GROMACS .gro file of C-alpha atoms in nm:
model
  448
    1MET     CA    1   8.817  -0.279  -1.256
    2ALA     CA    2   9.060  -0.404  -0.988
    3ILE     CA    3   9.050  -0.773  -0.904
    4THR     CA    4   9.100  -0.880  -0.546
    5GLN     CA    5   9.216  -1.236  -0.482
    6ILE     CA    6   9.136  -1.400  -0.151
    7SER     CA    7   9.302  -1.724  -0.038
    8LEU     CA    8   9.071  -1.964   0.147
    9PRO     CA    9   9.263  -2.271   0.274
   10LEU     CA   10   9.083  -2.600   0.336
   11PRO     CA   11   8.968  -2.651   0.691
   12VAL     CA   12   9.198  -2.854   0.917
   13LEU     CA   13   9.083  -3.210   0.982
   14PRO     CA   14   8.991  -3.281   1.337
   15GLU     CA   15   9.224  -3.483   1.556
   16GLY     CA   16   9.156  -3.856   1.564
   17TRP     CA   17   8.999  -3.861   1.219
   18SER     CA   18   9.062  -4.210   1.076
   19ALA     CA   19   8.785  -4.259   0.816
   20PRO     CA   20   8.996  -4.425   0.545
   21ASN     CA   21   9.119  -4.688   0.793
   22ASP     CA   22   8.793  -4.742   0.976
   23PHE     CA   23   8.562  -4.764   0.663
   24LYS     CA   24   8.345  -5.077   0.662
   25ALA     CA   25   8.116  -5.183   0.375
   26ILE     CA   26   7.767  -5.277   0.486
   27GLY     CA   27   7.642  -5.409   0.146
   28THR     CA   28   7.735  -5.519  -0.207
   29LEU     CA   29   7.637  -5.406  -0.561
   30SER     CA   30   7.372  -5.608  -0.739
   31THR     CA   31   7.450  -5.814  -1.047
   32PRO     CA   32   7.418  -5.607  -1.371
   33ASN     CA   33   7.121  -5.687  -1.607
   34GLN     CA   34   7.097  -5.640  -1.981
   35ARG     CA   35   6.789  -5.418  -2.078
   36ASN     CA   36   6.663  -5.287  -2.413
   37LEU     CA   37   6.584  -4.908  -2.405
   38GLU     CA   38   6.332  -4.765  -2.653
   39PRO     CA   39   6.337  -4.397  -2.758
   40VAL     CA   40   6.022  -4.202  -2.658
   41GLY     CA   41   5.902  -3.841  -2.617
   42PRO     CA   42   5.810  -3.551  -2.847
   43HIS     CA   43   6.164  -3.496  -2.969
   44PHE     CA   44   6.198  -3.858  -3.078
   45LEU     CA   45   5.856  -3.840  -3.250
   46ALA     CA   46   5.967  -3.524  -3.432
   47HIS     CA   47   6.289  -3.700  -3.537
   48ALA     CA   48   6.092  -4.003  -3.656
   49ARG     CA   49   5.844  -3.782  -3.846
   50ARG     CA   50   6.125  -3.600  -4.025
   51LYS     CA   51   6.297  -3.929  -4.118
   52ARG     CA   52   5.973  -4.085  -4.240
   53HIS     CA   53   5.862  -3.791  -4.457
   54LYS     CA   54   6.217  -3.690  -4.546
   55ARG     CA   55   6.176  -3.333  -4.426
   56THR     CA   56   6.419  -3.077  -4.307
   57PHE     CA   57   6.377  -2.905  -3.972
   58SER     CA   58   6.228  -2.587  -4.131
   59GLU     CA   59   5.987  -2.781  -4.354
   60ASP     CA   60   5.859  -2.986  -4.063
   61GLU     CA   61   5.808  -2.680  -3.844
   62ARG     CA   62   5.614  -2.500  -4.120
   63ILE     CA   63   5.386  -2.799  -4.181
   64GLN     CA   64   5.330  -2.846  -3.809
   65ALA     CA   65   5.238  -2.477  -3.772
   66GLN     CA   66   4.981  -2.509  -4.053
   67GLU     CA   67   4.828  -2.816  -3.892
   68HIS     CA   68   4.815  -2.634  -3.557
   69VAL     CA   69   4.629  -2.343  -3.718
   70LYS     CA   70   4.380  -2.581  -3.878
   71LYS     CA   71   4.331  -2.758  -3.545
   72VAL     CA   72   4.266  -2.427  -3.370
   73GLU     CA   73   4.017  -2.328  -3.641
   74ASP     CA   74   3.841  -2.663  -3.613
   75ASP     CA   75   3.823  -2.638  -3.233
   76ASP     CA   76   3.674  -2.285  -3.238
   77GLY     CA   77   3.473  -2.322  -3.556
   78ASP     CA   78   3.135  -2.366  -3.392
   79ASN     CA   79   3.162  -2.055  -3.174
   80ILE     CA   80   3.376  -1.790  -3.340
   81SER     CA   81   3.414  -1.894  -3.702
   82GLU     CA   82   3.255  -1.689  -3.978
   83PRO     CA   83   3.345  -1.615  -4.340
   84GLU     CA   84   3.584  -1.327  -4.401
   85ASP     CA   85   3.459  -1.044  -4.622
   86PRO     CA   86   3.711  -0.963  -4.899
   87LEU     CA   87   3.634  -0.593  -4.858
   88MET     CA   88   3.717  -0.618  -4.489
   89LEU     CA   89   4.048  -0.788  -4.567
   90GLY     CA   90   4.146  -0.489  -4.777
   91ARG     CA   91   4.066  -0.226  -4.512
   92ASP     CA   92   4.310   0.052  -4.439
   93ALA     CA   93   4.449   0.015  -4.087
   94LYS     CA   94   4.455   0.392  -4.045
   95ASP     CA   95   4.074   0.401  -4.058
   96TRP     CA   96   4.048   0.190  -3.744
   97LYS     CA   97   3.762   0.397  -3.593
   98GLY     CA   98   3.539   0.308  -3.885
   99GLN     CA   99   3.599  -0.065  -3.872
  100ASP     CA  100   3.371  -0.322  -3.711
  101HIS     CA  101   3.601  -0.465  -3.443
  102TYR     CA  102   3.377  -0.763  -3.377
  103ALA     CA  103   3.359  -0.849  -3.748
  104VAL     CA  104   3.738  -0.818  -3.779
  105LEU     CA  105   3.779  -1.085  -3.510
  106GLY     CA  106   3.493  -1.297  -3.646
  107LEU     CA  107   3.256  -1.222  -3.355
  108SER     CA  108   2.973  -1.052  -3.546
  109LYS     CA  109   2.705  -1.279  -3.404
  110HIS     CA  110   2.833  -1.235  -3.046
  111ARG     CA  111   2.922  -0.865  -3.037
  112TYR     CA  112   2.862  -0.713  -2.688
  113ARG     CA  113   2.784  -1.063  -2.555
  114ALA     CA  114   3.132  -1.192  -2.646
  115THR     CA  115   3.331  -1.304  -2.344
  116ASP     CA  116   3.698  -1.228  -2.281
  117SER     CA  117   3.778  -1.591  -2.352
  118GLN     CA  118   3.603  -1.580  -2.691
  119ILE     CA  119   3.783  -1.257  -2.782
  120LYS     CA  120   4.123  -1.406  -2.697
  121ARG     CA  121   4.052  -1.726  -2.890
  122ALA     CA  122   3.924  -1.532  -3.191
  123HIS     CA  123   4.235  -1.312  -3.183
  124ARG     CA  124   4.466  -1.611  -3.166
  125LYS     CA  125   4.285  -1.770  -3.460
  126LYS     CA  126   4.311  -1.453  -3.671
  127VAL     CA  127   4.676  -1.403  -3.581
  128LEU     CA  128   4.762  -1.759  -3.681
  129ARG     CA  129   4.594  -1.701  -4.015
  130HIS     CA  130   4.705  -1.347  -4.098
  131HIS     CA  131   5.043  -1.303  -3.928
  132PRO     CA  132   5.286  -1.137  -4.170
  133ASP     CA  133   5.553  -1.403  -4.112
  134LYS     CA  134   5.305  -1.676  -4.199
  135ARG     CA  135   5.190  -1.488  -4.506
  136ALA     CA  136   5.549  -1.446  -4.616
  137ALA     CA  137   5.621  -1.814  -4.558
  138THR     CA  138   5.325  -1.914  -4.776
  139GLY     CA  139   5.433  -1.673  -5.048
  140SER     CA  140   5.131  -1.445  -5.012
  141SER     CA  141   5.167  -1.090  -5.140
  142GLU     CA  142   4.911  -0.950  -4.895
  143ASP     CA  143   5.045  -0.665  -4.679
  144ASP     CA  144   5.009  -0.646  -4.301
  145SER     CA  145   4.726  -0.385  -4.306
  146PHE     CA  146   4.454  -0.631  -4.201
  147PHE     CA  147   4.683  -0.775  -3.935
  148LYS     CA  148   4.707  -0.424  -3.789
  149CYS     CA  149   4.326  -0.407  -3.797
  150ILE     CA  150   4.320  -0.733  -3.600
  151GLN     CA  151   4.561  -0.599  -3.343
  152LYS     CA  152   4.363  -0.275  -3.307
  153ALA     CA  153   4.036  -0.463  -3.265
  154PHE     CA  154   4.195  -0.683  -2.999
  155GLU     CA  155   4.334  -0.375  -2.823
  156ILE     CA  156   3.990  -0.206  -2.816
  157LEU     CA  157   3.791  -0.511  -2.711
  158THR     CA  158   4.026  -0.622  -2.434
  159ASP     CA  159   4.028  -0.279  -2.270
  160PRO     CA  160   3.702  -0.250  -2.063
  161ALA     CA  161   3.682   0.129  -2.096
  162LYS     CA  162   3.752   0.134  -2.471
  163ARG     CA  163   3.520  -0.159  -2.535
  164ARG     CA  164   3.240   0.019  -2.346
  165GLN     CA  165   3.295   0.327  -2.562
  166TYR     CA  166   3.278   0.117  -2.878
  167ASP     CA  167   2.971  -0.077  -2.761
  168SER     CA  168   2.805   0.258  -2.697
  169ILE     CA  169   2.801   0.334  -3.071
  170ASP     CA  170   2.783  -0.022  -3.208
  171GLU     CA  171   2.463   0.005  -3.412
  172ASN     CA  172   2.526  -0.334  -3.573
  173ALA     CA  173   2.408  -0.489  -3.245
  174ASN     CA  174   2.075  -0.307  -3.265
  175VAL     CA  175   1.757  -0.489  -3.364
  176ASP     CA  176   1.538  -0.290  -3.600
  177PRO     CA  177   1.178  -0.236  -3.478
  178PRO     CA  178   0.920  -0.445  -3.666
  179SER     CA  179   0.677  -0.288  -3.907
  180LYS     CA  180   0.316  -0.247  -3.800
  181LYS     CA  181   0.211  -0.514  -4.049
  182ALA     CA  182   0.470  -0.767  -3.930
  183ALA     CA  183   0.395  -0.709  -3.562
  184SER     CA  184   0.018  -0.737  -3.606
  185LYS     CA  185   0.020  -1.090  -3.749
  186SER     CA  186  -0.043  -1.245  -3.408
  187PRO     CA  187   0.005  -1.154  -3.040
  188SER     CA  188   0.296  -1.400  -3.007
  189THR     CA  189   0.468  -1.243  -3.310
  190PHE     CA  190   0.426  -0.895  -3.164
  191TYR     CA  191   0.584  -0.986  -2.830
  192LYS     CA  192   0.862  -1.188  -2.996
  193LEU     CA  193   0.966  -0.912  -3.239
  194TRP     CA  194   0.937  -0.622  -2.996
  195GLY     CA  195   1.092  -0.830  -2.718
  196SER     CA  196   1.408  -0.870  -2.927
  197VAL     CA  197   1.421  -0.493  -2.982
  198PHE     CA  198   1.404  -0.410  -2.612
  199GLU     CA  199   1.643  -0.693  -2.524
  200SER     CA  200   1.897  -0.528  -2.755
  201GLU     CA  201   1.835  -0.180  -2.610
  202ALA     CA  202   1.860  -0.317  -2.254
  203ARG     CA  203   2.239  -0.340  -2.284
  204PHE     CA  204   2.255   0.040  -2.245
  205SER     CA  205   2.062   0.048  -1.916
  206LYS     CA  206   2.233   0.168  -1.599
  207ILE     CA  207   1.981  -0.038  -1.399
  208GLN     CA  208   1.999  -0.414  -1.430
  209PRO     CA  209   1.812  -0.641  -1.466
  210VAL     CA  210   1.573  -0.480  -1.713
  211PRO     CA  211   1.199  -0.571  -1.704
  212LEU     CA  212   1.092  -0.792  -1.994
  213LEU     CA  213   0.812  -0.713  -2.240
  214GLY     CA  214   0.636  -1.035  -2.141
  215ASN     CA  215   0.343  -1.185  -2.332
  216ASP     CA  216  -0.034  -1.169  -2.352
  217LYS     CA  217  -0.062  -1.337  -2.011
  218SER     CA  218   0.140  -1.071  -1.828
  219THR     CA  219  -0.041  -0.894  -1.544
  220LYS     CA  220  -0.131  -0.527  -1.547
  221GLU     CA  221   0.135  -0.457  -1.281
  222GLU     CA  222   0.406  -0.625  -1.491
  223VAL     CA  223   0.307  -0.433  -1.806
  224GLU     CA  224   0.295  -0.101  -1.617
  225GLU     CA  225   0.637  -0.175  -1.463
  226PHE     CA  226   0.782  -0.242  -1.811
  227TYR     CA  227   0.654   0.079  -1.971
  228ASN     CA  228   0.732   0.293  -1.664
  229PHE     CA  229   1.091   0.163  -1.674
  230TRP     CA  230   1.137   0.240  -2.043
  231PHE     CA  231   0.966   0.580  -2.028
  232ASN     CA  232   1.217   0.669  -1.754
  233PHE     CA  233   1.508   0.480  -1.912
  234GLN     CA  234   1.855   0.570  -1.779
  235SER     CA  235   2.116   0.509  -2.050
  236TRP     CA  236   2.492   0.500  -1.999
  237ARG     CA  237   2.569   0.567  -2.369
  238SER     CA  238   2.840   0.833  -2.400
  239PHE     CA  239   2.920   0.846  -2.778
  240GLU     CA  240   3.277   0.954  -2.695
  241TYR     CA  241   3.415   0.685  -2.927
  242GLN     CA  242   3.314   0.907  -3.219
  243ASP     CA  243   3.497   1.211  -3.078
  244GLU     CA  244   3.728   1.403  -3.305
  245ASP     CA  245   4.090   1.344  -3.206
  246VAL     CA  246   4.219   1.613  -2.973
  247PRO     CA  247   4.568   1.745  -3.067
  248ASP     CA  248   4.832   1.655  -2.810
  249ASP     CA  249   5.079   1.935  -2.883
  250ASN     CA  250   5.108   2.207  -2.625
  251GLU     CA  251   5.152   2.480  -2.885
  252ASN     CA  252   4.788   2.468  -2.998
  253ARG     CA  253   4.591   2.486  -2.672
  254ASP     CA  254   4.311   2.699  -2.819
  255GLN     CA  255   4.254   2.441  -3.090
  256LYS     CA  256   4.252   2.168  -2.826
  257ARG     CA  257   3.985   2.346  -2.619
  258HIS     CA  258   3.783   2.412  -2.934
  259VAL     CA  259   3.788   2.043  -3.028
  260GLU     CA  260   3.692   1.941  -2.674
  261ARG     CA  261   3.393   2.179  -2.674
  262LYS     CA  262   3.295   2.054  -3.017
  263ASN     CA  263   3.310   1.693  -2.896
  264ASN     CA  264   3.102   1.769  -2.585
  265ASN     CA  265   2.834   1.941  -2.794
  266ALA     CA  266   2.829   1.652  -3.038
  267ARG     CA  267   2.787   1.403  -2.752
  268LYS     CA  268   2.495   1.599  -2.605
  269LYS     CA  269   2.326   1.619  -2.943
  270LYS     CA  270   2.365   1.245  -3.004
  271LYS     CA  271   2.241   1.173  -2.651
  272THR     CA  272   1.929   1.382  -2.713
  273GLU     CA  273   1.867   1.215  -3.047
  274ASP     CA  274   1.911   0.870  -2.893
  275THR     CA  275   1.667   0.954  -2.612
  276ALA     CA  276   1.409   1.070  -2.869
  277ARG     CA  277   1.468   0.755  -3.075
  278LEU     CA  278   1.418   0.529  -2.776
  279ARG     CA  279   1.105   0.721  -2.668
  280GLN     CA  280   0.962   0.675  -3.017
  281LEU     CA  281   1.030   0.301  -2.993
  282VAL     CA  282   0.840   0.280  -2.665
  283ASP     CA  283   0.550   0.486  -2.807
  284ASP     CA  284   0.525   0.263  -3.116
  285CYS     CA  285   0.528  -0.052  -2.904
  286LEU     CA  286   0.271   0.093  -2.666
  287ALA     CA  287   0.041   0.189  -2.954
  288GLY     CA  288   0.030  -0.169  -3.084
  289ASP     CA  289   0.020  -0.350  -2.748
  290GLU     CA  290  -0.317  -0.524  -2.722
  291ARG     CA  291  -0.271  -0.563  -2.347
  292ILE     CA  292  -0.288  -0.186  -2.301
  293LYS     CA  293  -0.610  -0.176  -2.503
  294LYS     CA  294  -0.750  -0.460  -2.293
  295PHE     CA  295  -0.654  -0.290  -1.966
  296ARG     CA  296  -0.803   0.040  -2.082
  297LYS     CA  297  -1.123  -0.136  -2.187
  298GLU     CA  298  -1.143  -0.305  -1.849
  299ALA     CA  299  -1.076   0.028  -1.679
  300ARG     CA  300  -1.351   0.194  -1.884
  301ALA     CA  301  -1.585  -0.094  -1.804
  302GLY     CA  302  -1.500  -0.054  -1.436
  303LYS     CA  303  -1.559   0.321  -1.456
  304ASP     CA  304  -1.885   0.266  -1.643
  305LYS     CA  305  -1.994   0.014  -1.381
  306LYS     CA  306  -1.908   0.257  -1.103
  307ARG     CA  307  -2.090   0.534  -1.290
  308LEU     CA  308  -2.395   0.313  -1.346
  309ASP     CA  309  -2.389   0.202  -0.983
  310ARG     CA  310  -2.356   0.564  -0.874
  311GLU     CA  311  -2.640   0.672  -1.101
  312ALA     CA  312  -2.855   0.381  -0.982
  313GLU     CA  313  -2.779   0.476  -0.621
  314GLU     CA  314  -2.859   0.841  -0.691
  315LYS     CA  315  -3.183   0.735  -0.865
  316ARG     CA  316  -3.273   0.512  -0.572
  317ILE     CA  317  -3.205   0.793  -0.326
  318ALA     CA  318  -3.405   1.036  -0.541
  319GLU     CA  319  -3.695   0.791  -0.564
  320GLU     CA  320  -3.685   0.732  -0.189
  321ALA     CA  321  -3.673   1.108  -0.130
  322LYS     CA  322  -3.964   1.153  -0.371
  323LYS     CA  323  -4.162   0.880  -0.198
  324ALA     CA  324  -4.079   1.030   0.142
  325LYS     CA  325  -4.186   1.373   0.018
  326GLU     CA  326  -4.506   1.232  -0.128
  327GLU     CA  327  -4.573   1.043   0.194
  328GLN     CA  328  -4.505   1.358   0.394
  329GLU     CA  329  -4.735   1.557   0.169
  330ARG     CA  330  -5.002   1.288   0.199
  331LEU     CA  331  -4.974   1.283   0.577
  332LEU     CA  332  -4.977   1.662   0.583
  333LYS     CA  333  -5.281   1.667   0.360
  334GLU     CA  334  -5.455   1.404   0.572
  335LYS     CA  335  -5.363   1.604   0.878
  336GLU     CA  336  -5.501   1.919   0.720
  337VAL     CA  337  -5.818   1.734   0.619
  338ALA     CA  338  -5.848   1.587   0.967
  339GLU     CA  339  -5.781   1.924   1.127
  340LYS     CA  340  -6.030   2.083   0.892
  341ALA     CA  341  -6.284   1.814   0.970
  342GLU     CA  342  -6.205   1.843   1.337
  343LYS     CA  343  -6.232   2.216   1.314
  344ALA     CA  344  -6.561   2.183   1.133
  345GLU     CA  345  -6.677   1.928   1.385
  346GLY     CA  346  -6.563   2.152   1.669
  347LYS     CA  347  -6.736   2.444   1.512
  348LYS     CA  348  -7.043   2.233   1.470
  349ALA     CA  349  -7.022   2.117   1.830
  350LYS     CA  350  -6.949   2.470   1.939
  351ASP     CA  351  -7.247   2.596   1.745
  352ALA     CA  352  -7.458   2.317   1.889
  353ALA     CA  353  -7.336   2.401   2.238
  354LYS     CA  354  -7.396   2.765   2.172
  355ASN     CA  355  -7.745   2.692   2.047
  356ALA     CA  356  -7.804   2.463   2.341
  357ALA     CA  357  -7.680   2.735   2.575
  358LYS     CA  358  -7.913   2.983   2.412
  359LYS     CA  359  -8.198   2.742   2.442
  360ASN     CA  360  -8.111   2.669   2.805
  361LYS     CA  361  -8.091   3.039   2.878
  362ARG     CA  362  -8.430   3.083   2.725
  363VAL     CA  363  -8.550   2.800   2.945
  364LEU     CA  364  -8.402   2.970   3.251
  365LYS     CA  365  -8.551   3.304   3.160
  366GLY     CA  366  -8.879   3.137   3.067
  367SER     CA  367  -8.889   2.954   3.400
  368VAL     CA  368  -8.907   3.278   3.598
  369LYS     CA  369  -9.149   3.424   3.351
  370ASP     CA  370  -9.373   3.120   3.373
  371ALA     CA  371  -9.349   3.144   3.753
  372ASN     CA  372  -9.474   3.507   3.735
  373TYR     CA  373  -9.128   3.628   3.836
  374LEU     CA  374  -9.167   3.435   4.164
  375LEU     CA  375  -9.484   3.628   4.267
  376PRO     CA  376  -9.806   3.466   4.382
  377GLU     CA  377 -10.033   3.358   4.104
  378GLY     CA  378 -10.278   3.625   3.993
  379GLU     CA  379 -10.051   3.911   4.110
  380SER     CA  380  -9.925   4.133   3.839
  381ALA     CA  381  -9.540   4.173   3.826
  382PRO     CA  382  -9.423   4.532   3.805
  383ALA     CA  383  -9.140   4.632   3.570
  384LYS     CA  384  -8.895   4.672   3.852
  385ARG     CA  385  -8.965   4.319   3.971
  386ILE     CA  386  -8.916   4.187   3.626
  387ASP     CA  387  -8.584   4.371   3.584
  388GLU     CA  388  -8.455   4.252   3.923
  389VAL     CA  389  -8.547   3.885   3.857
  390LEU     CA  390  -8.404   3.884   3.509
  391GLY     CA  391  -8.093   4.061   3.641
  392ASP     CA  392  -8.047   3.783   3.898
  393VAL     CA  393  -8.096   3.522   3.624
  394GLU     CA  394  -7.830   3.694   3.412
  395ALA     CA  395  -7.594   3.709   3.710
  396VAL     CA  396  -7.634   3.337   3.777
  397MET     CA  397  -7.601   3.242   3.409
  398GLY     CA  398  -7.280   3.442   3.392
  399LYS     CA  399  -7.122   3.232   3.673
  400ILE     CA  400  -7.198   2.883   3.537
  401ASP     CA  401  -7.073   2.687   3.232
  402ASN     CA  402  -7.282   2.519   2.965
  403GLU     CA  403  -7.303   2.186   3.147
  404GLU     CA  404  -7.422   2.353   3.465
  405LEU     CA  405  -7.654   2.563   3.250
  406ALA     CA  406  -7.801   2.248   3.091
  407SER     CA  407  -7.829   2.081   3.432
  408LEU     CA  408  -8.011   2.382   3.576
  409ALA     CA  409  -8.238   2.398   3.272
  410GLY     CA  410  -8.320   2.032   3.323
  411LYS     CA  411  -8.416   2.095   3.683
  412LEU     CA  412  -8.637   2.387   3.587
  413GLY     CA  413  -8.797   2.220   3.289
  414GLY     CA  414  -9.171   2.163   3.340
  415LEU     CA  415  -9.191   2.364   3.665
  416LYS     CA  416  -9.460   2.630   3.677
  417LEU     CA  417  -9.515   2.713   4.038
  418ALA     CA  418  -9.332   3.004   4.189
  419GLU     CA  419  -9.237   2.811   4.501
  420GLU     CA  420  -9.081   2.525   4.299
  421VAL     CA  421  -8.901   2.748   4.056
  422GLY     CA  422  -8.786   2.978   4.335
  423GLY     CA  423  -8.658   2.680   4.534
  424VAL     CA  424  -8.443   2.556   4.242
  425TRP     CA  425  -8.294   2.899   4.187
  426LYS     CA  426  -8.236   2.946   4.558
  427GLU     CA  427  -8.039   2.617   4.574
  428GLU     CA  428  -7.830   2.717   4.271
  429VAL     CA  429  -7.748   3.057   4.416
  430LYS     CA  430  -7.655   2.896   4.746
  431ARG     CA  431  -7.425   2.647   4.564
  432LEU     CA  432  -7.247   2.918   4.373
  433GLU     CA  433  -7.204   3.128   4.685
  434GLY     CA  434  -7.067   2.826   4.867
  435GLN     CA  435  -6.806   2.782   4.590
  436GLY     CA  436  -6.722   3.150   4.604
  437ARG     CA  437  -6.828   3.203   4.250
  438LEU     CA  438  -7.114   3.431   4.350
  439LYS     CA  439  -7.094   3.692   4.622
  440ALA     CA  440  -7.360   3.710   4.891
  441GLY     CA  441  -7.619   3.972   4.813
  442GLU     CA  442  -7.521   3.981   4.450
  443THR     CA  443  -7.875   3.853   4.369
  444LYS     CA  444  -8.170   4.045   4.497
  445ILE     CA  445  -8.462   3.810   4.443
  446LEU     CA  446  -8.335   3.459   4.362
  447GLY     CA  447  -8.117   3.422   4.668
  448SER     CA  448  -8.368   3.563   4.922
   0.00000   0.00000   0.00000
């Protein structure tokens, strides 16, 4: 590479510049004081610690690292500390899909509830304890297989997508359903045990928050909402964490598609099985829920009450209809009896009137007979005279009603003389002719 050199002269001083000659001091230095300085700070403390314990730099750093690890463990002991299983420490790092990532980091009791902060702290704690360099420094013969398990667990649990896939198949977080005997000890035990089961299953719900099981004081609406939600549960579980690894090489595309189809079918099968499992859980809980039995009993009691009320109302209506029918029949019968009596009475009256009319007619006919058919006394009445007088009587009787007949019979009653009887008949004929009921000349004897 060529090097170029550039000359940059100092700038020329301005004209009239006289600083060295015109400099004037405006103050003086203070009198010097003697002070004692003490060494402080972390480096001095480290130096003092090494001198006191007679350690070399490497020894002091190793001891300080051990104390730091112990301090970290003590700080996080209450939240993320749990005993390490010897079998887990000897796991093969290649079988990372089969390991319990939460147990590897010491988060078994937290699992899907573990926060990012807890995961990072647990990872730091495990790294400080199982780092290969630290193991080598302490003279341990343990290989770095478990350390790789730690790193893989941290990789899975800090990646949201991968952690969701692992949580989807993490059956260690499930709560086993209680037995029928254990759940039936008391209502509070039933709701406590089954509530834990559904709280565990709720982590798979697409819809949040999830309705709670509640207790024996829950309302019917709350219980129905709970069971309706779980009978129509929408799970996000995908089961893709358990997929068979798909080959990445381009030379075996058919095998790749075959593995992908196989994985998809396996996911669908596991999804169907999980749905059936969850439905069975809900059915078992529903079968032992005393609240459902109580609500059904109340519903049956309500239906029975409605049925009894309906039957009572129908009975009342039937009785009222029966009474109305009986009353109608009674009134009809009374009416028939009254009509029959009235008819009998009318017939009787009619018969009496008829008899009276006959009697009155006999009186009328007898009046002309007793009056010698209106001829002078002692004169014999010929047959023609008799026929003419009786014909006039029949003509008059045919024009008058029963009342007029009775009135006329009353007037003629007791009369014997032809003049008197003839006068009464003459007046009657004249009256009827005046009313137009009898034509003039229609009578031959009585009207003359």
